[in-house]
Coordinates of C-alpha atoms and ligand atoms in Angstrom, one line a residue:
M1 CA 7.4 28.9 3.3
T2 CA 11.1 28.4 2.6
T3 CA 12.4 26.1 -0.1
A4 CA 16.0 25.2 0.6
A5 CA 18.2 24.4 -2.4
P6 CA 18.3 20.6 -3.1
S7 CA 21.4 19.1 -1.6
V8 CA 21.6 16.1 -3.9
Q9 CA 21.4 15.8 -7.6
T10 CA 17.7 16.0 -8.4
R11 CA 15.4 15.6 -11.4
E12 CA 13.1 18.3 -12.6
L13 CA 9.4 17.8 -11.6
S14 CA 7.8 16.6 -14.8
D15 CA 4.9 18.6 -16.0
A16 CA 3.6 15.8 -18.1
P17 CA -0.1 15.1 -17.2
D18 CA 0.7 11.4 -17.5
W19 CA 3.7 11.5 -15.1
W20 CA 2.1 8.7 -13.1
R21 CA 1.9 6.1 -15.8
Q22 CA 5.4 4.6 -15.3
A23 CA 6.2 6.3 -12.0
V24 CA 8.1 4.6 -9.2
V25 CA 6.1 5.4 -6.1
Y26 CA 7.6 4.9 -2.7
Q27 CA 5.1 4.2 0.1
V28 CA 5.9 6.1 3.3
Y29 CA 4.2 4.8 6.5
P30 CA 4.7 8.0 8.3
R31 CA 4.7 6.8 11.9
S32 CA 7.5 4.4 11.2
F33 CA 9.7 6.4 8.9
A34 CA 11.7 9.0 10.9
D35 CA 11.1 10.7 14.2
T36 CA 12.5 14.2 14.8
D37 CA 10.8 15.1 18.1
G38 CA 11.8 12.0 20.1
D39 CA 8.3 10.7 20.9
G40 CA 8.9 7.3 19.3
L41 CA 6.5 8.1 16.4
G42 CA 7.7 9.2 13.0
D43 CA 6.6 12.6 11.9
I44 CA 6.2 14.9 8.9
K45 CA 9.5 16.8 9.7
G46 CA 11.2 13.4 9.7
I47 CA 10.0 12.7 6.2
T48 CA 11.2 16.2 5.1
S49 CA 14.6 15.5 6.6
R50 CA 14.9 12.4 4.4
V51 CA 13.8 13.9 1.1
P52 CA 17.4 13.9 -0.1
Y53 CA 17.5 10.2 0.6
L54 CA 14.4 9.7 -1.5
A55 CA 15.8 11.8 -4.3
E56 CA 19.0 9.8 -4.2
L57 CA 17.0 6.6 -4.3
G58 CA 15.5 8.0 -7.5
V59 CA 11.7 7.6 -6.8
D60 CA 9.3 9.7 -8.8
A61 CA 6.6 10.1 -6.1
I62 CA 5.8 9.1 -2.6
W63 CA 2.5 7.7 -1.4
L64 CA 2.0 8.9 2.2
S65 CA -0.2 6.6 4.3
P66 CA -2.6 8.5 6.6
F67 CA -1.1 11.3 8.6
Y68 CA -4.4 12.8 9.8
P69 CA -5.5 13.2 13.4
S70 CA -6.1 9.7 14.6
D71 CA -6.3 7.6 17.7
L72 CA -4.2 5.0 15.8
A73 CA -6.8 2.3 16.4
D74 CA -5.9 1.1 12.9
G75 CA -2.5 2.6 12.3
G76 CA -4.1 5.9 11.1
Y77 CA -6.7 4.4 8.9
D78 CA -9.1 5.6 11.5
V79 CA -9.3 9.3 10.5
A80 CA -10.7 11.9 12.9
D81 CA -10.2 14.9 10.6
Y82 CA -9.5 14.6 6.9
R83 CA -8.3 18.2 6.5
D84 CA -5.6 18.4 9.2
V85 CA -2.4 16.8 10.4
D86 CA -2.1 14.6 13.5
P87 CA -0.5 16.9 16.1
K88 CA 1.6 13.9 17.1
L89 CA 3.1 14.1 13.5
G90 CA 3.2 17.9 13.0
T91 CA 1.2 20.7 11.5
L92 CA -0.3 21.8 8.2
A93 CA 2.7 24.1 7.8
D94 CA 5.0 21.0 8.1
M95 CA 3.0 19.4 5.3
D96 CA 3.3 22.5 3.2
E97 CA 7.1 22.3 3.7
L98 CA 7.2 18.6 2.9
I99 CA 5.3 19.1 -0.3
A100 CA 7.6 22.0 -1.3
Q101 CA 10.8 20.0 -0.5
L102 CA 9.5 17.0 -2.4
H103 CA 8.6 19.1 -5.4
A104 CA 12.0 20.9 -5.2
H105 CA 13.6 17.5 -5.5
G106 CA 11.4 16.5 -8.5
I107 CA 9.3 14.1 -6.4
R108 CA 5.5 14.1 -6.5
I109 CA 3.2 13.3 -3.5
V110 CA 0.1 11.1 -3.4
V111 CA -1.8 11.0 -0.1
D112 CA -4.2 8.4 1.3
I113 CA -7.9 9.1 1.4
V114 CA -10.0 6.8 3.6
P115 CA -13.6 7.3 2.5
N116 CA -15.3 4.1 3.6
H117 CA -15.2 4.9 7.3
T118 CA -14.2 7.6 9.7
S119 CA -12.7 7.3 13.2
D120 CA -15.3 7.1 16.0
K121 CA -13.5 10.3 17.2
H122 CA -14.5 12.2 14.1
V123 CA -16.8 15.1 15.0
W124 CA -19.6 13.6 12.8
F125 CA -19.6 10.4 14.8
Q126 CA -19.5 12.2 18.0
E127 CA -22.5 14.3 16.8
A128 CA -24.3 11.1 15.7
L129 CA -23.9 9.6 19.2
A130 CA -25.2 12.8 20.9
A131 CA -28.0 13.5 18.5
G132 CA -29.7 10.1 18.9
R133 CA -31.9 8.0 16.6
G134 CA -33.6 9.4 13.6
S135 CA -31.3 12.5 13.5
A136 CA -29.6 13.9 10.5
A137 CA -26.3 13.3 12.2
R138 CA -27.0 9.5 12.3
E139 CA -27.9 9.6 8.6
R140 CA -24.2 10.2 7.8
Y141 CA -23.5 6.7 9.1
I142 CA -25.3 3.4 9.0
F143 CA -27.4 3.0 12.1
R144 CA -30.1 0.3 12.4
E145 CA -32.3 -1.1 15.2
G146 CA -31.2 -4.5 16.5
T147 CA -33.1 -7.7 16.4
G148 CA -34.3 -10.1 19.1
V149 CA -35.7 -9.2 22.5
D150 CA -35.2 -5.4 23.1
G151 CA -33.1 -5.2 19.9
A152 CA -30.2 -6.7 21.9
E153 CA -29.0 -8.7 18.9
P154 CA -27.2 -7.1 16.0
P155 CA -29.3 -6.3 12.9
T156 CA -27.5 -9.0 10.9
D157 CA -24.9 -11.7 11.5
W158 CA -22.4 -9.9 9.2
E159 CA -18.7 -10.2 10.1
S160 CA -16.2 -7.4 10.2
L161 CA -13.2 -7.9 7.9
F162 CA -11.0 -7.6 11.0
G163 CA -13.0 -10.4 12.8
G164 CA -16.1 -10.4 15.1
S165 CA -19.4 -8.8 14.4
A166 CA -19.7 -5.9 11.9
W167 CA -22.2 -4.1 14.2
E168 CA -21.7 -2.3 17.5
R169 CA -24.4 -1.2 19.9
V170 CA -24.5 2.4 21.2
D171 CA -25.9 3.6 24.5
D172 CA -29.4 4.3 23.3
G173 CA -29.7 0.7 21.9
Q174 CA -29.1 1.4 18.1
W175 CA -26.4 -0.4 16.2
Y176 CA -23.9 1.0 13.7
L177 CA -22.1 -0.8 10.9
H178 CA -18.3 -1.1 10.9
N179 CA -16.8 -3.3 8.2
F180 CA -13.4 -2.8 9.9
D181 CA -12.6 -2.1 13.5
V182 CA -15.3 -1.0 15.9
S183 CA -13.6 2.4 16.0
Q184 CA -14.2 2.7 12.2
P185 CA -17.9 3.4 11.6
D186 CA -18.9 3.0 7.9
L187 CA -20.1 6.2 6.2
N188 CA -23.4 6.4 4.4
W189 CA -22.5 7.2 0.8
D190 CA -26.2 7.8 -0.1
N191 CA -25.9 11.0 2.0
R192 CA -25.2 14.1 -0.1
E193 CA -23.4 15.8 2.7
V194 CA -20.9 12.9 2.9
R195 CA -20.3 13.2 -0.8
D196 CA -19.8 16.9 -0.7
D197 CA -17.4 16.8 2.2
F198 CA -15.1 14.4 0.4
L199 CA -15.1 16.8 -2.6
T200 CA -14.0 19.5 -0.3
T201 CA -11.2 17.3 1.1
L202 CA -9.9 16.5 -2.3
R203 CA -9.8 20.2 -3.2
F204 CA -8.2 21.0 0.1
W205 CA -5.2 18.8 -0.5
S206 CA -5.1 19.5 -4.3
D207 CA -4.9 23.2 -3.5
R208 CA -2.0 22.6 -1.2
G209 CA -0.1 21.0 -4.0
V210 CA -0.8 17.3 -3.4
D211 CA -0.5 15.5 -6.8
G212 CA -2.7 12.5 -6.3
F213 CA -4.6 10.2 -4.0
R214 CA -4.6 6.6 -3.0
I215 CA -8.1 5.5 -2.3
D216 CA -8.6 3.1 0.6
V217 CA -11.0 0.2 0.0
A218 CA -12.3 2.0 -3.0
H219 CA -14.7 -0.9 -3.8
M220 CA -16.8 -0.6 -0.6
L221 CA -18.2 2.9 -0.3
T222 CA -21.7 2.5 -1.8
K223 CA -24.1 0.0 -0.3
D224 CA -27.7 -1.2 -0.9
L225 CA -29.1 -1.5 2.6
T226 CA -32.8 -2.0 1.6
E227 CA -34.7 -3.9 4.3
P228 CA -34.9 -6.8 4.9
L229 CA -31.1 -7.0 5.1
P230 CA -29.7 -10.3 3.9
S231 CA -27.9 -12.8 6.2
R232 CA -24.2 -13.6 5.9
A233 CA -25.1 -16.9 4.1
Q234 CA -27.3 -15.0 1.7
L235 CA -24.6 -12.5 1.0
E236 CA -22.0 -15.2 0.4
A237 CA -24.3 -16.7 -2.3
L238 CA -24.5 -13.5 -4.3
P239 CA -22.3 -12.8 -7.3
F240 CA -19.8 -9.9 -7.4
D241 CA -21.2 -8.5 -10.6
G242 CA -21.8 -4.9 -9.6
T243 CA -25.1 -5.6 -7.8
H244 CA -23.8 -7.1 -4.6
P245 CA -25.2 -5.1 -1.6
L246 CA -21.9 -4.4 0.0
I247 CA -18.9 -4.9 -2.4
D248 CA -17.9 -3.5 -5.7
R249 CA -21.2 -2.0 -6.7
D250 CA -21.5 -0.3 -10.1
D251 CA -22.9 2.8 -8.5
V252 CA -19.6 3.6 -6.7
H253 CA -18.4 5.0 -10.0
E254 CA -21.0 7.7 -9.8
V255 CA -19.0 8.9 -6.7
Y256 CA -15.7 8.7 -8.7
A257 CA -17.2 10.5 -11.7
E258 CA -17.7 13.5 -9.4
W259 CA -14.1 13.1 -8.0
R260 CA -12.8 13.0 -11.6
E261 CA -14.3 16.4 -12.2
V262 CA -12.3 17.7 -9.3
F263 CA -9.1 15.9 -10.4
N264 CA -9.4 17.3 -13.9
S265 CA -9.9 20.8 -12.8
Y266 CA -6.2 21.0 -11.8
D267 CA -3.2 21.3 -14.0
P268 CA -1.7 18.7 -14.2
P269 CA -4.8 16.7 -13.3
R270 CA -4.7 15.1 -9.9
T271 CA -4.3 11.3 -10.1
A272 CA -5.8 8.5 -8.1
V273 CA -5.1 4.9 -7.6
A274 CA -7.8 2.5 -6.3
E275 CA -7.2 0.0 -3.6
A276 CA -9.9 -2.3 -4.9
W277 CA -9.9 -6.0 -4.0
V278 CA -12.2 -7.0 -6.8
H279 CA -12.5 -9.7 -9.5
P280 CA -9.9 -9.0 -12.2
S281 CA -12.6 -8.5 -14.8
R282 CA -13.9 -5.5 -12.7
V283 CA -10.5 -3.8 -12.2
P284 CA -10.7 -1.8 -15.5
L285 CA -13.9 0.0 -14.2
Y286 CA -11.8 1.6 -11.4
A287 CA -8.7 2.2 -13.7
S288 CA -10.7 3.9 -16.4
A289 CA -10.1 7.6 -17.1
E290 CA -13.7 8.4 -16.1
S291 CA -13.2 6.8 -12.7
L292 CA -10.1 6.8 -10.6
G293 CA -7.6 6.4 -13.5
Q294 CA -5.5 3.6 -12.0
A295 CA -6.0 0.6 -9.8
F296 CA -3.6 -1.5 -7.7
N297 CA -2.7 -4.9 -9.0
F298 CA -2.0 -7.1 -6.0
D299 CA -1.4 -10.4 -7.8
L300 CA 2.3 -10.4 -6.9
L301 CA 1.5 -10.1 -3.2
E302 CA -0.2 -13.5 -3.4
A303 CA 2.2 -15.2 -5.8
D304 CA 5.1 -17.5 -5.1
F305 CA 8.6 -16.8 -6.5
D306 CA 7.6 -18.9 -9.5
P307 CA 8.2 -18.3 -13.2
A308 CA 4.8 -19.4 -14.5
Q309 CA 3.0 -17.3 -12.0
F310 CA 5.0 -14.2 -12.6
R311 CA 4.7 -14.6 -16.4
R312 CA 0.9 -15.1 -16.2
I313 CA 0.4 -12.2 -13.8
V314 CA 2.4 -9.8 -16.1
A315 CA 0.5 -10.9 -19.2
D316 CA -2.9 -10.7 -17.5
N317 CA -2.3 -7.3 -16.0
L318 CA -0.9 -5.7 -19.1
A319 CA -4.1 -7.0 -20.9
L320 CA -6.3 -5.5 -18.1
A321 CA -4.5 -2.2 -18.3
A322 CA -4.9 -2.1 -22.0
E323 CA -8.6 -2.6 -21.5
S324 CA -9.0 0.4 -19.3
G325 CA -6.4 2.6 -21.1
S326 CA -4.5 2.9 -17.8
S327 CA -1.1 1.6 -16.9
T328 CA -0.8 -1.2 -14.5
T329 CA 0.9 -1.2 -11.1
W330 CA 3.4 -3.6 -9.6
V331 CA 3.4 -4.2 -5.9
L332 CA 5.6 -6.7 -4.0
S333 CA 5.0 -5.3 -0.5
N334 CA 2.9 -2.8 1.4
H335 CA 1.9 -2.0 5.0
D336 CA -0.7 -4.8 5.0
V337 CA 1.3 -7.9 4.1
V338 CA 4.4 -9.8 5.2
R339 CA 7.5 -8.3 3.6
H340 CA 8.5 -10.1 0.4
A341 CA 12.0 -10.9 1.5
T342 CA 10.4 -13.0 4.2
R343 CA 7.6 -14.4 2.1
Y344 CA 10.2 -15.7 -0.4
G345 CA 12.3 -17.2 2.3
L346 CA 9.5 -19.3 3.9
P347 CA 8.7 -22.7 2.6
D348 CA 5.4 -22.4 0.6
A349 CA 3.5 -24.5 3.2
E350 CA 4.3 -21.9 5.8
R351 CA 2.2 -19.1 4.3
G352 CA -1.3 -18.6 3.2
A353 CA -2.6 -17.1 -0.1
D354 CA -2.3 -13.6 1.4
G355 CA 1.4 -14.1 2.2
R356 CA 0.8 -14.3 5.9
P357 CA 2.2 -17.2 7.8
T358 CA -0.3 -20.0 8.2
R359 CA 0.6 -20.6 11.8
K360 CA 2.2 -18.6 14.5
H361 CA 5.9 -18.8 14.6
G362 CA 8.1 -17.0 17.0
N363 CA 11.6 -15.9 17.0
E364 CA 12.6 -19.1 15.2
W365 CA 11.4 -17.4 12.0
L366 CA 14.5 -15.3 12.0
L367 CA 16.8 -16.6 14.6
S368 CA 18.5 -20.0 14.6
G369 CA 17.4 -20.8 18.1
G370 CA 15.7 -24.0 16.9
E371 CA 17.4 -26.9 15.2
T372 CA 16.3 -25.7 11.8
P373 CA 15.3 -22.0 11.2
V374 CA 12.0 -22.0 9.4
L375 CA 13.0 -18.9 7.4
D376 CA 15.9 -18.9 5.0
T377 CA 16.8 -15.2 5.3
A378 CA 19.6 -15.2 2.6
R379 CA 17.4 -17.0 0.1
G380 CA 14.5 -14.6 0.8
E381 CA 16.7 -11.6 0.2
R382 CA 18.2 -13.1 -3.0
R383 CA 14.8 -13.8 -4.4
A384 CA 13.5 -10.4 -3.3
R385 CA 16.3 -8.7 -5.2
A386 CA 15.6 -10.7 -8.3
A387 CA 11.8 -10.0 -8.0
A388 CA 12.3 -6.3 -7.5
T389 CA 14.6 -5.9 -10.5
F390 CA 12.2 -8.0 -12.6
V391 CA 9.3 -5.7 -11.6
L392 CA 11.3 -2.5 -12.1
G393 CA 11.9 -3.6 -15.7
L394 CA 8.2 -3.9 -16.5
P395 CA 6.0 -1.3 -18.2
G396 CA 3.7 0.5 -15.8
S397 CA 4.2 2.0 -12.4
A398 CA 6.0 0.3 -9.5
Y399 CA 5.0 0.8 -5.9
L400 CA 7.8 0.3 -3.3
Y401 CA 7.2 -0.1 0.4
Q402 CA 9.6 1.7 2.7
G403 CA 12.4 -0.6 3.8
E404 CA 12.2 -3.0 0.9
E405 CA 15.1 -1.1 -0.7
L406 CA 17.1 -2.3 2.4
G407 CA 16.1 -5.9 1.9
L408 CA 14.3 -5.7 5.2
H409 CA 12.5 -8.8 6.6
E410 CA 9.3 -9.0 8.5
V411 CA 9.8 -8.6 12.3
A412 CA 8.3 -11.7 13.9
E413 CA 9.5 -11.3 17.4
I414 CA 7.1 -8.6 18.6
P415 CA 5.8 -9.5 22.1
D416 CA 2.0 -9.7 22.2
A417 CA 2.0 -6.8 24.7
D418 CA 3.6 -4.5 22.1
R419 CA 1.3 -5.3 19.2
Q420 CA -0.9 -2.6 17.9
D421 CA -2.8 -4.0 14.9
P422 CA -6.6 -4.5 15.5
T423 CA -6.5 -7.6 13.3
F424 CA -4.3 -9.2 16.0
F425 CA -6.7 -8.3 18.8
R426 CA -9.9 -9.1 16.9
S427 CA -8.7 -12.6 16.0
P428 CA -6.6 -13.6 19.0
G429 CA -4.0 -16.3 18.4
I430 CA -5.0 -16.8 14.7
D431 CA -3.6 -13.8 12.9
Q432 CA -0.4 -12.1 14.0
G433 CA -1.5 -8.9 12.4
R434 CA 0.5 -6.4 10.3
D435 CA 2.8 -4.9 12.9
G436 CA 5.8 -6.9 11.7
C437 CA 6.1 -4.9 8.4
R438 CA 5.5 -1.6 10.2
V439 CA 8.5 -1.5 12.5
P440 CA 10.4 1.8 12.3
L441 CA 13.2 1.9 9.7
P442 CA 16.9 1.4 10.7
W443 CA 18.8 4.4 9.4
T444 CA 22.0 3.8 11.3
A445 CA 23.6 0.6 12.5
E446 CA 24.3 2.2 15.9
G447 CA 22.6 4.7 18.1
S448 CA 19.1 5.3 19.5
A449 CA 16.4 3.3 17.7
F450 CA 18.9 2.7 14.8
G451 CA 18.7 6.4 13.9
F452 CA 14.9 6.4 13.7
G453 CA 14.6 8.8 16.6
A454 CA 16.2 10.0 19.8
K455 CA 14.0 8.0 22.2
G456 CA 13.1 4.6 20.9
A457 CA 10.5 3.4 18.5
H458 CA 6.8 2.7 18.9
L459 CA 7.2 -0.9 17.8
P460 CA 10.3 -2.7 19.0
Q461 CA 13.2 -3.0 16.6
P462 CA 15.2 -6.3 16.7
A463 CA 19.0 -6.3 17.1
W464 CA 19.4 -7.7 13.6
F465 CA 18.1 -4.4 12.1
S466 CA 21.6 -3.1 12.5
A467 CA 22.9 -5.2 9.6
Y468 CA 20.2 -3.6 7.3
A469 CA 20.7 0.0 8.3
V470 CA 21.0 2.6 5.6
D471 CA 24.5 3.7 6.7
R472 CA 25.7 0.1 6.5
Q473 CA 24.5 -0.2 2.9
D474 CA 25.3 3.3 1.7
G475 CA 28.4 3.1 -0.5
D476 CA 28.5 -0.7 -0.5
P477 CA 28.1 -1.6 -4.2
A478 CA 26.8 -5.1 -3.3
S479 CA 24.0 -3.8 -1.0
T480 CA 20.3 -4.0 -1.7
L481 CA 20.1 -0.2 -1.4
S482 CA 22.8 0.2 -4.0
L483 CA 21.0 -2.2 -6.3
Y484 CA 17.7 -0.2 -6.0
R485 CA 19.5 3.1 -6.6
R486 CA 21.2 1.8 -9.7
A487 CA 18.0 0.1 -11.0
L488 CA 15.9 3.3 -10.5
D489 CA 18.6 5.4 -12.2
L490 CA 18.9 3.1 -15.1
R491 CA 15.1 2.8 -15.4
H492 CA 14.9 6.6 -15.8
E493 CA 17.4 6.4 -18.6
L494 CA 15.9 3.4 -20.4
Q495 CA 12.1 3.7 -19.8
T496 CA 10.3 4.9 -22.9
D497 CA 6.9 3.6 -24.0
E498 CA 5.0 0.8 -22.4
Q499 CA 5.8 -2.0 -24.8
L500 CA 6.9 -5.4 -23.8
Q501 CA 8.0 -8.3 -26.0
W502 CA 8.3 -11.7 -24.5
I503 CA 11.5 -13.6 -25.3
D504 CA 11.5 -17.4 -25.4
A505 CA 14.4 -18.4 -23.1
G506 CA 14.0 -22.0 -24.1
R507 CA 13.5 -23.2 -20.5
D508 CA 10.6 -23.0 -18.0
D509 CA 12.6 -21.6 -15.1
V510 CA 13.8 -18.5 -17.0
V511 CA 11.4 -15.6 -17.9
A512 CA 12.7 -12.9 -20.3
F513 CA 11.3 -9.9 -22.1
E514 CA 12.5 -7.0 -24.1
R515 CA 11.5 -3.4 -23.8
P516 CA 12.1 -0.7 -26.5
N517 CA 15.7 0.1 -27.6
G518 CA 17.0 -3.4 -26.7
W519 CA 16.5 -3.1 -22.9
T520 CA 16.2 -6.8 -21.9
V521 CA 15.2 -8.3 -18.6
V522 CA 16.0 -11.9 -17.8
T523 CA 15.1 -13.7 -14.5
N524 CA 16.3 -17.1 -13.6
F525 CA 13.7 -18.3 -11.1
G526 CA 15.3 -21.8 -10.9
T527 CA 17.8 -23.3 -8.5
E528 CA 20.4 -24.1 -11.2
S529 CA 22.4 -21.6 -13.3
A530 CA 21.2 -20.9 -16.8
P531 CA 23.1 -19.6 -19.8
L532 CA 23.5 -15.8 -19.7
P533 CA 22.0 -14.3 -22.9
A534 CA 24.2 -12.2 -25.1
G535 CA 24.3 -8.4 -24.6
E536 CA 25.9 -5.7 -22.4
V537 CA 25.1 -6.4 -18.8
L538 CA 23.6 -3.2 -17.3
L539 CA 22.6 -4.6 -13.9
S540 CA 22.5 -7.8 -12.0
S541 CA 20.6 -8.7 -8.8
A542 CA 23.4 -11.0 -7.8
E543 CA 27.1 -11.3 -8.6
L544 CA 27.8 -12.8 -12.0
T545 CA 30.6 -15.2 -12.6
G546 CA 31.6 -16.1 -16.2
D547 CA 28.8 -16.4 -18.7
A548 CA 26.2 -18.0 -16.4
L549 CA 23.0 -16.5 -15.1
P550 CA 23.0 -17.7 -11.5
A551 CA 20.0 -19.2 -9.8
E552 CA 17.3 -16.8 -8.5
T553 CA 18.9 -13.8 -10.3
T554 CA 17.7 -11.1 -12.6
V555 CA 19.9 -9.3 -15.1
W556 CA 19.2 -6.3 -17.3
L557 CA 21.0 -6.4 -20.6
R558 CA 21.2 -4.1 -23.6
R559 CA 20.9 -6.2 -26.7
S560 CA 22.5 -4.7 -29.8
Ligands
GLC1 C1 -7.0 -0.8 3.7 C2 -5.6 -0.4 4.3 C3 -5.5 -1.1 5.7 C4 -6.7 -0.7 6.5 C5 -8.0 -0.9 5.9 C6 -9.1 -0.2 6.6 O1 -7.0 -2.1 3.4 O2 -4.6 -0.6 3.5 O3 -4.3 -0.8 6.3 O4 -6.6 -1.4 7.8 O5 -8.0 -0.4 4.6 O6 -9.0 1.2 6.4

């Protein structure tokens, strides 16, 4: 393995065991990041080639979405082998080189672990199909007999989270449970072999130098499938108090206690962050030091650009973090939701609680083909910059999603024939799916696939991507990329302990807080200018004129 000298100014890799507490973590969706072999899919070498970009951006770590062998039935969240690299993306040697390059540039790496389900191409599922009913191979999954005449009806009326039945019938007549796509059979976490195999996987990547793990649907692994199984209506009537048969069961933490032993056997201990869509009161269980250690806080994904909501979410999540002893996480976008520049540019009525549009738009989202474009792109970007600089001033760790540093919008104009996301196919016409935030990044304003790769991109990039390309923004002090670079740089300088003191700005549309050493963050969420508080201006998300804080703008100040 060769480790080339870093070509841009880099930070030292921190040895502190708690490096993660206030880290800025950049999510790389590998198939849409950078393509070096010209097959239209991003690859591991593409990420390695962009490590200097990540170092210059100033992130502390990357979170790499699944890069394992996969049929891509769910964008890689259908894993066929947890201890290998998808040949379409590269090799284990490429991963070793990526890890080495990241570390040489002072950047840690967190990888995605998908333990609720495998791909139906996983050797275990293939064995289960071949071995037949009653076999040990079927015991690794959740197989049941059907109901009705000849068992032709599914065991229950449960629905998959992606739409349609949660059960699929196999050739010999049995049914298997899949809470997600039909290609993602749920594993049986009562099975000791399943538990042991994931311990092996965690050690495999930890031994290769991976620093931490993001745990996919961490709240769904363990299940109580005692017969008779409840109906959907019965399930819906049950409380989520740790005893629900399918969701957020207390006994899932027995699994994580074993994982914790593995994490703590490394120096520094490996970290984990739970993707757990659970009631807020249950989040500290996942974030505790005995369990996964940190949990995502998704509240801002569901919030409007609204001062009262932002303030409440910050207060609530700092309190929850204090309860678990962990630090909280701030997330404005990820690979599952509409990009926040677009959410903030849509009228509230045009999007649901999860940020997705409530009805199908077309190109009129982004193009002014109609009389009135539904999306106000400039306003969305302005608010996105204000929200990002608000979040980057908070204590705790911030998760950025690739492309948000460019102010990228959701791509609405993907023809149905080009769509890939199973949520689109399993709920035809209702949900546009998540492809619009997964379109390959524009690196250059000109050239093949905007610099993503030599031969196009696996999801079509719109012409307007040109204006957002990295090379357009590089060196432009007013660009969103420059704003993120400056914010991350300053954050490194200013960030000390995790305290936050609210400041009364004297008006409802302005939210302000102070961090240690006079670092002050003030956001005007309103549509009118507000007075600019006293202090040395360190950063502003929009141009300042005179002593006013413009509408929809965040400033960082140093108060003396
Ligand atoms: C998580 C992932 C999502 C995936 C699902 C099933 O929610 O973030 O992308 O589809 O799990 O693995």
